[in-house]
Amino acid sequence: MGQLFEEDNVISRASDERDDVNVLVILGHPRNESFGGALAETYREGCVQAGVNVRSLAVSDLEFDPDVHTECPSDQPLEDDLVTAQRDIEWADHLVFVYPNWWGTMPAQLKGFFDRVFEPGFAFAEYEEGEGAGHVELLDDKTAELIVTMDMPPWVYRWVYRQPGTNALKRATLGYAGIETTRVTEIGPIEDSSLEERNEWLADVEELGRSLTTGPKSRATRARQRLTTWLGALRLQFYPMAWLAYTIGALAAADSSAVFSSPAYWLGLGFLCFLEAATVLTNEYFDYETDRENTFAGPFTGGSQVLVDNRVSFEEIRQGIALTLGLGGLFGIATVLTTAGSPIALSSAMVVLTALALGYTAPPLKLSYRTLGEATVAWTHSIGVLMIGFLVIGGSWHVPEPWLLGVPFLLSVLPSITLAGVPDYAADRAAGKQTIAVRFGLAGVRAVAMGTALLAALVGLVWYGRGVASHAYGPVISLSLGHALALCWLIHRRLDGTAGSQRIDGLMLASLSYISWFALIPLLGLL
């Protein structure tokens, strides 16, 4: 498997990191002798000076019908010039569109060019499968930039008119095909400009072409995107659940002033943060085959897709795992050395938590492949971290209070982690993962998700009625039963067919929000 990973990741992650960038300059002005034509030629000269491969295309020189006469654009045969244009676009890594802003958008001929050339099967592919209907971006290995001339000050176009043409091309056309627009240069007003101003604009555009020496993206843009990629890989949306459980455990052992003034509490929080990061990155690494086959990945399922999209390499993920584990280990040792409780009990709990968290996907445990993944996630994100918080502040592992606090929390996590197997069903099954969805189908998912949702609310009500865990649960916990019933109705209504992959983002959001009853209410009660 490791060798397969390396072979699959030989492809470069982005065109701006290649040694030989191919640039296609597309002039969208209907008159080649216009100032736009001069800008396109000047940009080309800058590219030549930068040493990149460059081709030019003038839309006005092409012979084609700009109107789509068939129901689907791909049903209308392409003229020879458009076939050549598609081949040039395929060749290019970076597309440069030079055109005037007319009536807030592009000239009609350029619009017709997009209508005909960016057809299904070339720029994108559509699919329909239940709620997962959508499209696949087919040109996502390319970048683009726009050079737009206008007869108004660019600031008026941007702030008064809100850039309708730029937004449409950048987001709805290029973006729909997966092309990332890295730079937009707006030039104007042109009509009343002086020769000196035009020469300055030409010099600026030539410099844009020369800047491709370091790639289509600036260093600042690459750094920002790199940071965004890693933040996406870390999947920070899942961290608060563990942090809340940890703090509940700490507050169960001491009052808030003692907890938040304790160095051990903050060091333990650092340990959990880096362990969560290492766990997420480990899942990315060992779940690559599953994530690669997953066409229903969303914000809550299917991983971050950073490996699948070649935005980071396997070596970088391994380095990230090593770094976060190392930092987690340092924070863990510091926590044990400063704890007010038993160092042996705390260190043992940390080792168990680490083994279960990493063992979710990592060998030899690979718990998610043995129908133990859902229970593992529920345990580690509830009772597991809650006990760490309790022990850090000086509590004892044989005191029942933290265990009781963790039970409804654990039960409330199970619906969401079980439902997460539905979008991943086909990919998990192909990879040999034995999730609840794969092993028991939608009937099993419904039974577990609905049963544990109701049980969490009922246990919370019992804990409130009996004054369990320092009265952490107040009367407001009774409202969780209504949420549980609504969630059960949604589950029954949404998952009423045979097992299969499908997008259930709304249902996932409803199940994840359900956890807040058993995180926020005891937290506020203990505070």
mmCIF file with all atom_site columns, N, CA, C and O in Angstrom, residues 124-137 176 294-297 501-503:
data_model
loop_
_atom_site.group_PDB
_atom_site.id
_atom_site.type_symbol
_atom_site.label_atom_id
_atom_site.label_alt_id
_atom_site.label_comp_id
_atom_site.label_asym_id
_atom_site.label_entity_id
_atom_site.label_seq_id
_atom_site.pdbx_PDB_ins_code
_atom_site.Cartn_x
_atom_site.Cartn_y
_atom_site.Cartn_z
_atom_site.occupancy
_atom_site.B_iso_or_equiv
_atom_site.pdbx_formal_charge
_atom_site.auth_seq_id
_atom_site.auth_comp_id
_atom_site.auth_asym_id
_atom_site.auth_atom_id
_atom_site.pdbx_PDB_model_num
ATOM 1  N N  . PHE A 1 124 ? -16.532 20.106 -17.665 1.00 0.00 ? 124 PHE A N  1
ATOM 2  C CA . PHE A 1 124 ? -17.161 19.512 -16.476 1.00 0.00 ? 124 PHE A CA 1
ATOM 3  C C  . PHE A 1 124 ? -17.946 18.282 -16.894 1.00 0.00 ? 124 PHE A C  1
ATOM 4  O O  . PHE A 1 124 ? -18.191 18.054 -18.085 1.00 0.00 ? 124 PHE A O  1
ATOM 5  N N  . ALA A 1 125 ? -18.315 17.496 -15.898 1.00 0.00 ? 125 ALA A N  1
ATOM 6  C CA . ALA A 1 125 ? -19.170 16.332 -16.135 1.00 0.00 ? 125 ALA A CA 1
ATOM 7  C C  . ALA A 1 125 ? -20.228 16.311 -15.038 1.00 0.00 ? 125 ALA A C  1
ATOM 8  O O  . ALA A 1 125 ? -19.912 16.519 -13.861 1.00 0.00 ? 125 ALA A O  1
ATOM 9  N N  . GLU A 1 126 ? -21.457 16.081 -15.413 1.00 0.00 ? 126 GLU A N  1
ATOM 10 C CA . GLU A 1 126 ? -22.554 16.071 -14.451 1.00 0.00 ? 126 GLU A CA 1
ATOM 11 C C  . GLU A 1 126 ? -22.943 14.641 -14.098 1.00 0.00 ? 126 GLU A C  1
ATOM 12 O O  . GLU A 1 126 ? -22.759 13.721 -14.894 1.00 0.00 ? 126 GLU A O  1
ATOM 13 N N  . TYR A 1 127 ? -23.457 14.490 -12.889 1.00 0.00 ? 127 TYR A N  1
ATOM 14 C CA . TYR A 1 127 ? -23.968 13.181 -12.476 1.00 0.00 ? 127 TYR A CA 1
ATOM 15 C C  . TYR A 1 127 ? -25.196 13.399 -11.612 1.00 0.00 ? 127 TYR A C  1
ATOM 16 O O  . TYR A 1 127 ? -25.368 14.449 -11.002 1.00 0.00 ? 127 TYR A O  1
ATOM 17 N N  . GLU A 1 128 ? -26.038 12.403 -11.582 1.00 0.00 ? 128 GLU A N  1
ATOM 18 C CA . GLU A 1 128 ? -27.231 12.436 -10.741 1.00 0.00 ? 128 GLU A CA 1
ATOM 19 C C  . GLU A 1 128 ? -27.343 11.110 -10.017 1.00 0.00 ? 128 GLU A C  1
ATOM 20 O O  . GLU A 1 128 ? -27.391 10.061 -10.647 1.00 0.00 ? 128 GLU A O  1
ATOM 21 N N  . GLU A 1 129 ? -27.341 11.203 -8.708  1.00 0.00 ? 129 GLU A N  1
ATOM 22 C CA . GLU A 1 129 ? -27.499 9.984  -7.902  1.00 0.00 ? 129 GLU A CA 1
ATOM 23 C C  . GLU A 1 129 ? -28.100 10.384 -6.565  1.00 0.00 ? 129 GLU A C  1
ATOM 24 O O  . GLU A 1 129 ? -27.407 10.764 -5.633  1.00 0.00 ? 129 GLU A O  1
ATOM 25 N N  . GLY A 1 130 ? -29.422 10.375 -6.500  1.00 0.00 ? 130 GLY A N  1
ATOM 26 C CA . GLY A 1 130 ? -30.099 10.762 -5.273  1.00 0.00 ? 130 GLY A CA 1
ATOM 27 C C  . GLY A 1 130 ? -29.814 12.217 -4.948  1.00 0.00 ? 130 GLY A C  1
ATOM 28 O O  . GLY A 1 130 ? -29.797 13.093 -5.800  1.00 0.00 ? 130 GLY A O  1
ATOM 29 N N  . GLU A 1 131 ? -29.567 12.466 -3.688  1.00 0.00 ? 131 GLU A N  1
ATOM 30 C CA . GLU A 1 131 ? -29.292 13.824 -3.223  1.00 0.00 ? 131 GLU A CA 1
ATOM 31 C C  . GLU A 1 131 ? -27.886 14.263 -3.600  1.00 0.00 ? 131 GLU A C  1
ATOM 32 O O  . GLU A 1 131 ? -27.516 15.416 -3.454  1.00 0.00 ? 131 GLU A O  1
ATOM 33 N N  . GLY A 1 132 ? -27.102 13.326 -4.102  1.00 0.00 ? 132 GLY A N  1
ATOM 34 C CA . GLY A 1 132 ? -25.725 13.640 -4.437  1.00 0.00 ? 132 GLY A CA 1
ATOM 35 C C  . GLY A 1 132 ? -25.531 14.159 -5.839  1.00 0.00 ? 132 GLY A C  1
ATOM 36 O O  . GLY A 1 132 ? -24.417 14.176 -6.330  1.00 0.00 ? 132 GLY A O  1
ATOM 37 N N  . ALA A 1 133 ? -26.602 14.573 -6.518  1.00 0.00 ? 133 ALA A N  1
ATOM 38 C CA . ALA A 1 133 ? -26.464 15.104 -7.864  1.00 0.00 ? 133 ALA A CA 1
ATOM 39 C C  . ALA A 1 133 ? -25.535 16.306 -7.854  1.00 0.00 ? 133 ALA A C  1
ATOM 40 O O  . ALA A 1 133 ? -25.581 17.145 -6.969  1.00 0.00 ? 133 ALA A O  1
ATOM 41 N N  . GLY A 1 134 ? -24.670 16.387 -8.848  1.00 0.00 ? 134 GLY A N  1
ATOM 42 C CA . GLY A 1 134 ? -23.716 17.480 -8.893  1.00 0.00 ? 134 GLY A CA 1
ATOM 43 C C  . GLY A 1 134 ? -22.881 17.405 -10.152 1.00 0.00 ? 134 GLY A C  1
ATOM 44 O O  . GLY A 1 134 ? -23.326 16.886 -11.169 1.00 0.00 ? 134 GLY A O  1
ATOM 45 N N  . HIS A 1 135 ? -21.665 17.916 -10.059 1.00 0.00 ? 135 HIS A N  1
ATOM 46 C CA . HIS A 1 135 ? -20.793 17.902 -11.226 1.00 0.00 ? 135 HIS A CA 1
ATOM 47 C C  . HIS A 1 135 ? -19.354 17.692 -10.798 1.00 0.00 ? 135 HIS A C  1
ATOM 48 O O  . HIS A 1 135 ? -18.983 17.927 -9.649  1.00 0.00 ? 135 HIS A O  1
ATOM 49 N N  . VAL A 1 136 ? -18.540 17.242 -11.746 1.00 0.00 ? 136 VAL A N  1
ATOM 50 C CA . VAL A 1 136 ? -17.118 17.028 -11.543 1.00 0.00 ? 136 VAL A CA 1
ATOM 51 C C  . VAL A 1 136 ? -16.361 18.064 -12.367 1.00 0.00 ? 136 VAL A C  1
ATOM 52 O O  . VAL A 1 136 ? -16.654 18.266 -13.552 1.00 0.00 ? 136 VAL A O  1
ATOM 53 N N  . GLU A 1 137 ? -15.423 18.741 -11.754 1.00 0.00 ? 137 GLU A N  1
ATOM 54 C CA . GLU A 1 137 ? -14.616 19.751 -12.445 1.00 0.00 ? 137 GLU A CA 1
ATOM 55 C C  . GLU A 1 137 ? -13.517 19.050 -13.242 1.00 0.00 ? 137 GLU A C  1
ATOM 56 O O  . GLU A 1 137 ? -12.707 18.325 -12.680 1.00 0.00 ? 137 GLU A O  1
ATOM 57 N N  . TYR A 1 176 ? -16.606 26.889 -12.130 1.00 0.00 ? 176 TYR A N  1
ATOM 58 C CA . TYR A 1 176 ? -17.434 25.689 -12.314 1.00 0.00 ? 176 TYR A CA 1
ATOM 59 C C  . TYR A 1 176 ? -16.641 24.571 -12.981 1.00 0.00 ? 176 TYR A C  1
ATOM 60 O O  . TYR A 1 176 ? -16.896 23.388 -12.743 1.00 0.00 ? 176 TYR A O  1
ATOM 61 N N  . ASN A 1 294 ? -14.463 8.092  -3.020  1.00 0.00 ? 294 ASN A N  1
ATOM 62 C CA . ASN A 1 294 ? -15.667 8.695  -2.451  1.00 0.00 ? 294 ASN A CA 1
ATOM 63 C C  . ASN A 1 294 ? -16.123 9.891  -3.286  1.00 0.00 ? 294 ASN A C  1
ATOM 64 O O  . ASN A 1 294 ? -15.451 10.910 -3.341  1.00 0.00 ? 294 ASN A O  1
ATOM 65 N N  . THR A 1 295 ? -17.258 9.762  -3.942  1.00 0.00 ? 295 THR A N  1
ATOM 66 C CA . THR A 1 295 ? -17.812 10.863 -4.734  1.00 0.00 ? 295 THR A CA 1
ATOM 67 C C  . THR A 1 295 ? -18.837 11.670 -3.940  1.00 0.00 ? 295 THR A C  1
ATOM 68 O O  . THR A 1 295 ? -19.450 12.587 -4.477  1.00 0.00 ? 295 THR A O  1
ATOM 69 N N  . PHE A 1 296 ? -19.028 11.336 -2.667  1.00 0.00 ? 296 PHE A N  1
ATOM 70 C CA . PHE A 1 296 ? -20.014 12.019 -1.834  1.00 0.00 ? 296 PHE A CA 1
ATOM 71 C C  . PHE A 1 296 ? -19.364 12.689 -0.631  1.00 0.00 ? 296 PHE A C  1
ATOM 72 O O  . PHE A 1 296 ? -20.000 12.919 0.385   1.00 0.00 ? 296 PHE A O  1
ATOM 73 N N  . ALA A 1 297 ? -18.068 12.982 -0.739  1.00 0.00 ? 297 ALA A N  1
ATOM 74 C CA . ALA A 1 297 ? -17.372 13.633 0.362   1.00 0.00 ? 297 ALA A CA 1
ATOM 75 C C  . ALA A 1 297 ? -17.990 14.995 0.635   1.00 0.00 ? 297 ALA A C  1
ATOM 76 O O  . ALA A 1 297 ? -18.350 15.736 -0.282  1.00 0.00 ? 297 ALA A O  1
ATOM 77 N N  . SER A 1 501 ? -24.569 4.930  -1.123  1.00 0.00 ? 501 SER A N  1
ATOM 78 C CA . SER A 1 501 ? -23.986 6.231  -0.848  1.00 0.00 ? 501 SER A CA 1
ATOM 79 C C  . SER A 1 501 ? -24.964 7.337  -1.217  1.00 0.00 ? 501 SER A C  1
ATOM 80 O O  . SER A 1 501 ? -25.642 7.268  -2.232  1.00 0.00 ? 501 SER A O  1
ATOM 81 N N  . GLN A 1 502 ? -25.032 8.352  -0.384  1.00 0.00 ? 502 GLN A N  1
ATOM 82 C CA . GLN A 1 502 ? -25.864 9.510  -0.669  1.00 0.00 ? 502 GLN A CA 1
ATOM 83 C C  . GLN A 1 502 ? -25.437 10.657 0.228   1.00 0.00 ? 502 GLN A C  1
ATOM 84 O O  . GLN A 1 502 ? -24.946 10.452 1.335   1.00 0.00 ? 502 GLN A O  1
ATOM 85 N N  . ARG A 1 503 ? -25.591 11.875 -0.273  1.00 0.00 ? 503 ARG A N  1
ATOM 86 C CA . ARG A 1 503 ? -25.264 13.053 0.509   1.00 0.00 ? 503 ARG A CA 1
ATOM 87 C C  . ARG A 1 503 ? -26.368 13.283 1.530   1.00 0.00 ? 503 ARG A C  1
ATOM 88 O O  . ARG A 1 503 ? -27.547 13.324 1.188   1.00 0.00 ? 503 ARG A O  1
#
